[in-house]
Amino acid sequence: MTTTALEGLRVIDLTHYITGPFCTKLMADYGADVIKVERPDGGDPARRIGPFQGDDPHLEKSGLFLHLNT
């Protein structure tokens, strides 16, 4: 198995919207274990930005949020 550059590193992601989550997505792509912590009053504001799966504006269906945080 190939070792990745950030394997064994744990990152706490306290960022929101686009720039921060994109950076931590790259860290995860290089092997870091990223733990995203969101605000308790609605989570990352990017959850409210479309497009939404099935045109259903729901916090768990934002295409932008899902792309940046998976």
Coordinates of C-alpha atoms in Angstrom, one line a residue:
M1 CA 0.0 0.0 0.0
T2 CA 1.3 3.5 -0.8
T3 CA 1.9 6.0 1.9
T4 CA 0.4 9.4 1.4
A5 CA 2.0 12.8 2.3
L6 CA -0.3 13.6 5.2
E7 CA -1.1 10.1 6.4
G8 CA -1.3 10.0 10.2
L9 CA -2.1 13.7 10.5
R10 CA -5.4 14.7 12.2
V11 CA -6.9 18.1 11.2
I12 CA -9.7 19.9 13.0
D13 CA -11.7 21.9 10.4
L14 CA -13.4 24.9 11.9
T15 CA -13.8 26.6 8.6
H16 CA -16.9 27.5 6.6
Y17 CA -18.1 28.5 3.1
I18 CA -15.7 27.6 0.3
T19 CA -12.0 28.4 0.8
G20 CA -11.4 26.7 4.1
P21 CA -13.3 23.5 3.3
F22 CA -11.6 23.3 -0.1
C23 CA -8.2 23.4 1.7
T24 CA -9.1 20.7 4.2
K25 CA -10.5 18.6 1.3
L26 CA -7.1 18.7 -0.3
M27 CA -5.5 17.7 3.0
A28 CA -7.9 14.7 3.2
D29 CA -7.0 13.8 -0.4
Y30 CA -3.4 13.6 0.7
G31 CA -4.3 11.3 3.6
A32 CA -5.1 13.5 6.6
D33 CA -7.9 12.5 8.9
V34 CA -10.1 15.7 8.7
I35 CA -12.7 16.3 11.4
K36 CA -15.2 19.0 10.5
V37 CA -16.8 20.9 13.4
E38 CA -19.8 23.1 12.5
R39 CA -21.8 25.7 14.4
P40 CA -24.6 24.2 16.4
D41 CA -27.2 26.7 15.0
G42 CA -27.4 25.4 11.5
G43 CA -23.9 24.3 10.5
D44 CA -21.8 25.6 7.7
P45 CA -23.6 28.4 5.8
A46 CA -22.5 26.7 2.5
R47 CA -25.2 24.1 3.2
R48 CA -27.7 26.8 2.0
I49 CA -26.0 27.3 -1.4
G50 CA -27.4 25.4 -4.4
P51 CA -27.6 23.6 -6.6
F52 CA -29.6 21.1 -4.5
Q53 CA -30.2 17.4 -5.3
G54 CA -33.6 17.0 -6.7
D55 CA -34.3 20.8 -6.5
D56 CA -35.1 20.3 -2.8
P57 CA -33.4 23.0 -0.8
H58 CA -32.3 21.0 2.2
L59 CA -29.2 21.4 4.5
E60 CA -28.1 17.8 3.6
K61 CA -28.5 18.2 -0.2
S62 CA -26.3 21.2 -1.2
G63 CA -24.1 20.2 -4.1
L64 CA -21.5 22.7 -3.2
F65 CA -21.3 21.6 0.4
L66 CA -21.2 17.9 -0.5
H67 CA -18.4 18.5 -3.1
L68 CA -16.3 20.4 -0.6
N69 CA -16.8 18.1 2.4
T70 CA -16.6 14.6 1.1

